[in-house]
Amino acid sequence: PFVKYRKWNIGEADRSAADALRSAGYSGLLASVLAARGVSLPLAGQSTTTPDTRLTAGNQVQVAIFGEGMRGAWKQGHVNRWLAANCFGDYYTRGGLDLKDREMITFCFLAAQGGCEPQLTSHAAANLRLGNDKRFLIDAISQCLPYIGYPRSLNALRCVNEAAGNQ
């Protein structure tokens, strides 16, 4: 699409408008499918924390997933604090998905991102701890493989094997 835009010498505003139209088409289709399935939009908010409670709630979730070693880990620095408050306090505490499902999704995101194998190993271990067994994680990697490629899939498999070996 970018080459086509460059060939036609369309400006940035026109590109943004074209992208918005494509997105609106998809959004309209998605809204139709959801409506046909009885899902009313907009969806209700899923947040369960406030700016005052998200850090404590996030750290509680970290402890529930990773163990007591995470209690107070947010005190180790500002990035750890942001991680506890934002990733775990804002997102992991929301309704709609349980921790087991959220961990599987996080595992897949980290595998796709690549270059974060220590975190991927930790989240593989968390998945195992929450009941997503080794076979399930291997199946998840297999589903991601066409999108993330062999190198990242092989790295993810190594992380699962390492986490399973440490259990």
Coordinates of N, CA and C in Angstrom, one line a residue:
P1 N 0.8 -1.2 0.0 CA 0.0 0.0 0.0 C 0.8 1.3 0.0
F2 N 2.0 1.3 0.7 CA 2.8 2.5 0.8 C 3.4 2.8 -0.6
V3 N 3.8 1.8 -1.3 CA 4.4 2.0 -2.6 C 3.3 2.6 -3.6
K4 N 2.1 2.1 -3.5 CA 1.0 2.6 -4.3 C 0.8 4.0 -4.0
Y5 N 0.8 4.4 -2.7 CA 0.6 5.8 -2.3 C 1.7 6.6 -2.9
R6 N 3.0 6.2 -2.7 CA 4.1 6.9 -3.2 C 4.0 7.1 -4.7
K7 N 3.6 6.1 -5.4 CA 3.5 6.2 -6.9 C 2.5 7.2 -7.3
W8 N 1.4 7.3 -6.5 CA 0.4 8.3 -6.9 C 0.7 9.7 -6.2
N9 N 1.7 9.7 -5.4 CA 2.1 10.9 -4.7 C 1.0 11.5 -3.9
I10 N 0.4 10.6 -3.1 CA -0.7 11.0 -2.2 C -0.1 11.5 -0.9
G11 N -0.6 12.6 -0.4 CA 0.0 13.2 0.8 C -0.4 12.4 2.0
E12 N 0.3 12.7 3.2 CA 0.1 12.0 4.4 C -1.4 12.0 4.9
A13 N -2.0 13.2 4.7 CA -3.4 13.3 5.2 C -4.3 12.3 4.4
D14 N -4.0 12.2 3.1 CA -4.8 11.3 2.2 C -4.5 9.8 2.6
R15 N -3.3 9.5 3.0 CA -3.0 8.2 3.4 C -3.7 7.9 4.7
S16 N -3.7 8.8 5.6 CA -4.5 8.6 6.9 C -6.0 8.4 6.6
A17 N -6.5 9.2 5.7 CA -7.9 9.1 5.4 C -8.2 7.7 4.8
A18 N -7.3 7.2 3.9 CA -7.5 5.9 3.2 C -7.4 4.8 4.3
D19 N -6.5 4.9 5.2 CA -6.3 4.0 6.3 C -7.6 4.0 7.2
A20 N -8.1 5.1 7.5 CA -9.3 5.2 8.3 C -10.5 4.6 7.6
L21 N -10.6 4.8 6.3 CA -11.7 4.2 5.5 C -11.6 2.7 5.6
R22 N -10.4 2.1 5.4 CA -10.2 0.7 5.5 C -10.6 0.2 6.8
S23 N -10.1 0.9 7.8 CA -10.4 0.5 9.2 C -11.9 0.6 9.5
A24 N -12.6 1.7 9.0 CA -14.0 1.8 9.2 C -14.8 0.7 8.6
G25 N -14.3 0.2 7.4 CA -15.0 -0.9 6.8 C -14.9 -2.1 7.6
Y26 N -13.7 -2.4 8.1 CA -13.5 -3.5 9.0 C -14.3 -3.4 10.3
S27 N -14.3 -2.2 10.9 CA -15.0 -2.0 12.1 C -16.5 -2.2 11.9
G28 N -17.0 -1.7 10.8 CA -18.5 -1.9 10.5 C -18.8 -3.3 10.3
L29 N -18.0 -4.1 9.6 CA -18.2 -5.5 9.5 C -18.2 -6.2 10.8
L30 N -17.2 -5.9 11.7 CA -17.1 -6.5 13.0 C -18.3 -6.1 13.8
A31 N -18.8 -4.9 13.8 CA -20.0 -4.5 14.5 C -21.2 -5.3 14.0
S32 N -21.3 -5.5 12.8 CA -22.4 -6.3 12.2 C -22.4 -7.7 12.7
V33 N -21.2 -8.3 12.7 CA -21.1 -9.7 13.2 C -21.4 -9.8 14.7
L34 N -20.9 -8.8 15.5 CA -21.2 -8.8 16.9 C -22.7 -8.6 17.2
A35 N -23.3 -7.7 16.4 CA -24.7 -7.5 16.6 C -25.5 -8.7 16.3
A36 N -25.1 -9.4 15.2 CA -25.8 -10.7 14.8 C -25.7 -11.7 15.9
R37 N -24.7 -11.6 16.7 CA -24.5 -12.6 17.8 C -25.0 -12.1 19.1
G38 N -25.7 -11.0 19.1 CA -26.3 -10.5 20.3 C -25.5 -9.6 21.2
V39 N -24.3 -9.2 20.7 CA -23.4 -8.4 21.5 C -23.7 -6.9 21.2
S40 N -24.1 -6.2 22.3 CA -24.4 -4.8 22.1 C -23.1 -3.9 22.3
L41 N -23.0 -2.9 21.5 CA -21.8 -2.1 21.5 C -22.3 -0.7 22.0
P42 N -21.5 0.1 22.6 CA -20.1 -0.2 23.1 C -20.2 -1.2 24.2
L43 N -19.1 -2.0 24.3 CA -19.0 -3.0 25.4 C -18.9 -2.2 26.8
A44 N -19.3 -2.8 27.8 CA -19.2 -2.2 29.1 C -17.7 -2.2 29.5
G45 N -17.3 -1.2 30.3 CA -15.9 -1.1 30.8 C -15.6 -2.3 31.6
Q46 N -14.4 -2.8 31.6 CA -14.0 -4.0 32.3 C -13.0 -3.6 33.5
S47 N -12.7 -2.4 33.6 CA -11.8 -2.0 34.7 C -12.3 -2.2 36.1
T48 N -11.5 -2.7 36.9 CA -11.8 -2.9 38.3 C -11.0 -2.1 39.3
T49 N -10.1 -1.3 38.8 CA -9.2 -0.5 39.6 C -9.4 1.0 39.4
T50 N -8.8 1.7 40.3 CA -8.8 3.2 40.1 C -7.3 3.6 40.1
P51 N -7.0 4.9 39.8 CA -5.6 5.3 39.9 C -5.0 5.1 41.3
D52 N -5.8 5.1 42.3 CA -5.3 4.9 43.7 C -5.1 3.5 44.1
T53 N -5.8 2.5 43.4 CA -5.7 1.1 43.8 C -5.0 0.2 42.8
R54 N -4.6 0.7 41.6 CA -4.1 -0.1 40.6 C -2.7 -0.7 40.9
L55 N -1.9 0.0 41.6 CA -0.6 -0.5 42.0 C -0.7 -1.7 43.0
T56 N -1.5 -1.5 44.0 CA -1.7 -2.6 45.0 C -2.3 -3.8 44.4
A57 N -3.4 -3.5 43.6 CA -4.1 -4.6 42.9 C -3.2 -5.4 41.9
G58 N -2.4 -4.6 41.2 CA -1.5 -5.2 40.2 C -0.4 -6.0 40.9
N59 N 0.1 -5.6 42.0 CA 1.1 -6.4 42.7 C 0.5 -7.7 43.3
Q60 N -0.7 -7.6 43.7 CA -1.4 -8.8 44.2 C -1.6 -9.8 43.1
V61 N -1.9 -9.3 41.9 CA -2.0 -10.3 40.8 C -0.6 -10.9 40.4
Q62 N 0.4 -10.0 40.5 CA 1.8 -10.6 40.2 C 2.1 -11.7 41.2
V63 N 1.8 -11.5 42.5 CA 2.0 -12.5 43.5 C 1.2 -13.8 43.2
A64 N -0.1 -13.6 42.9 CA -0.9 -14.7 42.6 C -0.4 -15.5 41.4
I65 N 0.2 -14.9 40.4 CA 0.7 -15.6 39.2 C 2.1 -16.1 39.4
F66 N 3.0 -15.3 39.9 CA 4.4 -15.6 39.9 C 4.9 -16.1 41.3
G67 N 4.2 -15.9 42.3 CA 4.6 -16.3 43.7 C 5.0 -15.1 44.6
E68 N 5.2 -15.5 45.8 CA 5.6 -14.5 46.9 C 6.8 -13.7 46.5
G69 N 7.7 -14.1 45.7 CA 8.9 -13.4 45.4 C 8.6 -12.1 44.7
M70 N 7.3 -11.9 44.2 CA 6.9 -10.7 43.5 C 6.4 -9.7 44.5
R71 N 6.1 -10.1 45.7 CA 5.5 -9.1 46.6 C 6.5 -7.9 46.8
G72 N 6.0 -6.7 46.5 CA 6.9 -5.6 46.7 C 7.9 -5.4 45.6
A73 N 7.9 -6.2 44.5 CA 8.9 -6.1 43.4 C 8.8 -4.7 42.8
W74 N 7.6 -4.1 42.8 CA 7.5 -2.8 42.2 C 8.4 -1.7 42.8
K75 N 8.9 -2.0 44.0 CA 9.8 -1.0 44.7 C 11.2 -1.0 44.1
Q76 N 11.5 -1.9 43.2 CA 12.9 -2.0 42.7 C 13.2 -1.0 41.7
G77 N 12.2 -0.2 41.2 CA 12.5 0.9 40.3 C 11.2 1.3 39.6
H78 N 11.3 2.4 38.9 CA 10.2 3.0 38.3 C 9.5 2.1 37.2
V79 N 10.3 1.4 36.4 CA 9.8 0.5 35.4 C 9.0 -0.6 36.1
N80 N 9.5 -1.2 37.2 CA 8.8 -2.2 37.9 C 7.5 -1.7 38.4
R81 N 7.5 -0.5 38.9 CA 6.3 0.2 39.4 C 5.3 0.3 38.3
W82 N 5.7 0.8 37.1 CA 4.8 0.9 36.0 C 4.3 -0.4 35.6
L83 N 5.1 -1.4 35.6 CA 4.7 -2.8 35.2 C 3.6 -3.3 36.1
A84 N 3.8 -3.1 37.4 CA 2.8 -3.6 38.4 C 1.5 -2.8 38.3
A85 N 1.6 -1.5 38.1 CA 0.4 -0.7 38.1 C -0.3 -0.8 36.8
N86 N 0.4 -0.7 35.7 CA -0.2 -0.7 34.3 C -0.5 -2.0 33.8
C87 N 0.5 -2.9 33.6 CA 0.2 -4.2 32.9 C -0.7 -5.0 33.8
F88 N -0.3 -5.1 35.1 CA -1.0 -6.0 36.0 C -2.2 -5.3 36.7
G89 N -2.0 -4.1 37.1 CA -3.1 -3.4 37.8 C -4.2 -2.9 36.9
D90 N -3.9 -2.4 35.7 CA -4.9 -1.9 34.8 C -5.5 -3.0 33.9
Y91 N -4.7 -4.0 33.5 CA -5.1 -5.0 32.5 C -5.4 -6.3 33.1
Y92 N -4.6 -6.9 33.9 CA -4.8 -8.2 34.4 C -6.0 -8.3 35.4
T93 N -6.3 -7.1 35.9 CA -7.4 -7.1 36.9 C -8.8 -6.9 36.2
R94 N -8.8 -6.7 35.0 CA -10.1 -6.4 34.3 C -10.9 -7.7 34.2
G95 N -12.2 -7.5 34.1 CA -13.1 -8.6 33.9 C -13.0 -9.2 32.5
G96 N -13.8 -10.2 32.2 CA -13.9 -10.7 30.9 C -13.0 -12.0 30.6
L97 N -11.8 -12.0 31.1 CA -10.9 -13.1 31.0 C -10.3 -13.5 32.3
D98 N -10.1 -14.8 32.5 CA -9.4 -15.2 33.7 C -7.9 -15.1 33.6
L99 N -7.2 -15.3 34.7 CA -5.7 -15.2 34.6 C -5.1 -16.2 33.7
K100 N -5.7 -17.4 33.6 CA -5.2 -18.5 32.8 C -5.2 -18.0 31.3
D101 N -6.3 -17.4 30.9 CA -6.4 -16.9 29.5 C -5.5 -15.7 29.3
R102 N -5.4 -14.8 30.2 CA -4.6 -13.6 30.1 C -3.1 -14.0 29.9
E103 N -2.7 -15.0 30.7 CA -1.3 -15.5 30.7 C -1.0 -16.1 29.3
M104 N -1.9 -16.9 28.8 CA -1.7 -17.5 27.5 C -1.6 -16.4 26.4
I105 N -2.4 -15.4 26.5 CA -2.3 -14.3 25.5 C -1.0 -13.5 25.7
T106 N -0.6 -13.3 26.9 CA 0.7 -12.6 27.1 C 1.8 -13.4 26.6
F107 N 1.8 -14.7 26.8 CA 2.8 -15.6 26.3 C 2.9 -15.5 24.8
C108 N 1.8 -15.5 24.1 CA 1.8 -15.4 22.6 C 2.3 -14.1 22.2
F109 N 1.9 -13.0 22.9 CA 2.4 -11.7 22.5 C 3.9 -11.6 22.7
L110 N 4.5 -12.1 23.8 CA 5.9 -12.0 24.0 C 6.6 -12.9 23.0
A111 N 6.1 -14.1 22.7 CA 6.7 -14.9 21.7 C 6.8 -14.2 20.3
A112 N 5.7 -13.5 20.0 CA 5.7 -12.7 18.7 C 6.6 -11.5 18.7
Q113 N 6.8 -10.9 19.9 CA 7.7 -9.7 20.0 C 9.1 -10.1 19.8
G114 N 9.5 -11.2 20.4 CA 10.9 -11.7 20.3 C 11.8 -10.8 21.1
G115 N 13.0 -11.3 21.4 CA 14.0 -10.5 22.1 C 13.7 -10.3 23.6
C116 N 12.8 -11.1 24.1 CA 12.4 -10.9 25.5 C 12.2 -12.3 26.1
E117 N 13.2 -13.2 25.8 CA 13.1 -14.6 26.3 C 13.1 -14.7 27.8
P118 N 13.8 -13.9 28.6 CA 13.6 -14.1 30.0 C 12.2 -13.9 30.5
Q119 N 11.5 -12.9 29.9 CA 10.1 -12.7 30.3 C 9.2 -13.8 29.7
L120 N 9.6 -14.2 28.5 CA 8.8 -15.3 27.9 C 8.9 -16.6 28.8
T121 N 10.1 -16.9 29.3 CA 10.3 -18.0 30.2 C 9.5 -17.9 31.5
S122 N 9.5 -16.7 32.0 CA 8.7 -16.4 33.2 C 7.2 -16.6 33.0
H123 N 6.7 -16.1 31.8 CA 5.3 -16.3 31.5 C 5.0 -17.7 31.1
A124 N 5.9 -18.5 30.6 CA 5.7 -19.9 30.3 C 5.5 -20.6 31.7
A125 N 6.4 -20.3 32.6 CA 6.2 -20.8 34.0 C 4.9 -20.5 34.6
A126 N 4.5 -19.2 34.4 CA 3.2 -18.7 35.0 C 2.1 -19.5 34.4
N127 N 2.1 -19.7 33.1 CA 1.1 -20.5 32.4 C 1.0 -21.9 33.0
L128 N 2.2 -22.5 33.2 CA 2.2 -23.9 33.8 C 1.6 -23.9 35.2
R129 N 2.0 -22.9 35.9 CA 1.5 -22.7 37.3 C -0.1 -22.6 37.4
L130 N -0.6 -21.9 36.4 CA -2.0 -21.6 36.3 C -2.8 -22.7 35.6
G131 N -2.2 -23.7 35.1 CA -2.9 -24.8 34.5 C -2.9 -25.0 33.0
N132 N -2.2 -24.1 32.3 CA -2.0 -24.3 30.9 C -0.7 -25.2 30.8
D133 N -0.9 -26.4 30.4 CA 0.2 -27.4 30.5 C 1.1 -27.2 29.3
K134 N 2.2 -27.9 29.3 CA 3.3 -27.8 28.3 C 2.7 -28.1 26.9
R135 N 1.9 -29.1 26.8 CA 1.3 -29.4 25.5 C 0.5 -28.3 24.9
F136 N -0.3 -27.6 25.8 CA -1.1 -26.5 25.5 C -0.2 -25.3 24.9
L137 N 0.9 -25.1 25.6 CA 1.8 -24.0 25.2 C 2.4 -24.3 23.9
I138 N 2.8 -25.6 23.7 CA 3.4 -26.0 22.4 C 2.3 -25.8 21.3
D139 N 1.1 -26.2 21.6 CA 0.0 -26.0 20.6 C -0.2 -24.5 20.3
A140 N -0.1 -23.6 21.3 CA -0.2 -22.2 21.1 C 0.9 -21.7 20.2
I141 N 2.1 -22.1 20.4 CA 3.2 -21.7 19.6 C 3.0 -22.2 18.2
S142 N 2.5 -23.4 18.0 CA 2.3 -24.0 16.7 C 1.2 -23.1 15.9
Q143 N 0.2 -22.6 16.6 CA -0.7 -21.7 16.0 C -0.1 -20.4 15.6
C144 N 0.8 -19.9 16.4 CA 1.5 -18.6 16.1 C 2.5 -18.7 15.0
L145 N 3.1 -19.9 14.8 CA 4.2 -20.1 13.9 C 4.1 -19.4 12.5
P146 N 3.0 -19.5 11.8 CA 2.9 -18.9 10.5 C 3.0 -17.4 10.6
Y147 N 2.7 -16.8 11.7 CA 2.7 -15.3 11.9 C 4.1 -14.8 12.5
I148 N 4.7 -15.6 13.3 CA 5.9 -15.1 14.0 C 7.2 -15.8 13.5
G149 N 7.1 -16.8 12.7 CA 8.2 -17.5 12.0 C 8.9 -18.5 12.9
Y150 N 9.8 -19.2 12.3 CA 10.5 -20.3 13.0 C 11.4 -19.9 14.1
P151 N 12.2 -18.8 13.8 CA 13.2 -18.4 14.9 C 12.5 -18.1 16.2
R152 N 11.4 -17.3 16.2 CA 10.7 -16.9 17.4 C 10.0 -18.1 18.0
S153 N 9.5 -19.0 17.1 CA 8.8 -20.2 17.6 C 9.8 -21.1 18.3
L154 N 10.9 -21.3 17.7 CA 11.9 -22.1 18.4 C 12.4 -21.5 19.7
N155 N 12.5 -20.2 19.7 CA 12.9 -19.5 21.0 C 11.8 -19.8 22.0
A156 N 10.5 -19.7 21.6 CA 9.4 -19.9 22.5 C 9.4 -21.3 23.0
L157 N 9.7 -22.3 22.2 CA 9.8 -23.7 22.6 C 10.9 -23.9 23.6
R158 N 12.0 -23.3 23.4 CA 13.1 -23.4 24.4 C 12.7 -22.8 25.7
C159 N 11.9 -21.7 25.7 CA 11.5 -21.1 26.9 C 10.5 -22.0 27.7
V160 N 9.6 -22.6 26.9 CA 8.6 -23.6 27.5 C 9.4 -24.7 28.2
N161 N 10.3 -25.3 27.4 CA 11.1 -26.4 27.9 C 11.9 -26.0 29.2
E162 N 12.5 -24.8 29.2 CA 13.2 -24.4 30.3 C 12.3 -24.2 31.5
A163 N 11.1 -23.6 31.3 CA 10.1 -23.4 32.4 C 9.6 -24.7 32.9
A164 N 9.3 -25.7 32.0 CA 8.8 -27.0 32.4 C 9.9 -27.7 33.2
G165 N 11.2 -27.6 32.8 CA 12.2 -28.3 33.5 C 12.5 -27.7 34.9
N166 N 12.1 -26.5 35.1 CA 12.3 -25.9 36.5 C 11.1 -26.1 37.4
Q167 N 10.1 -26.7 36.9 CA 8.9 -27.0 37.8 C 9.2 -28.1 38.8

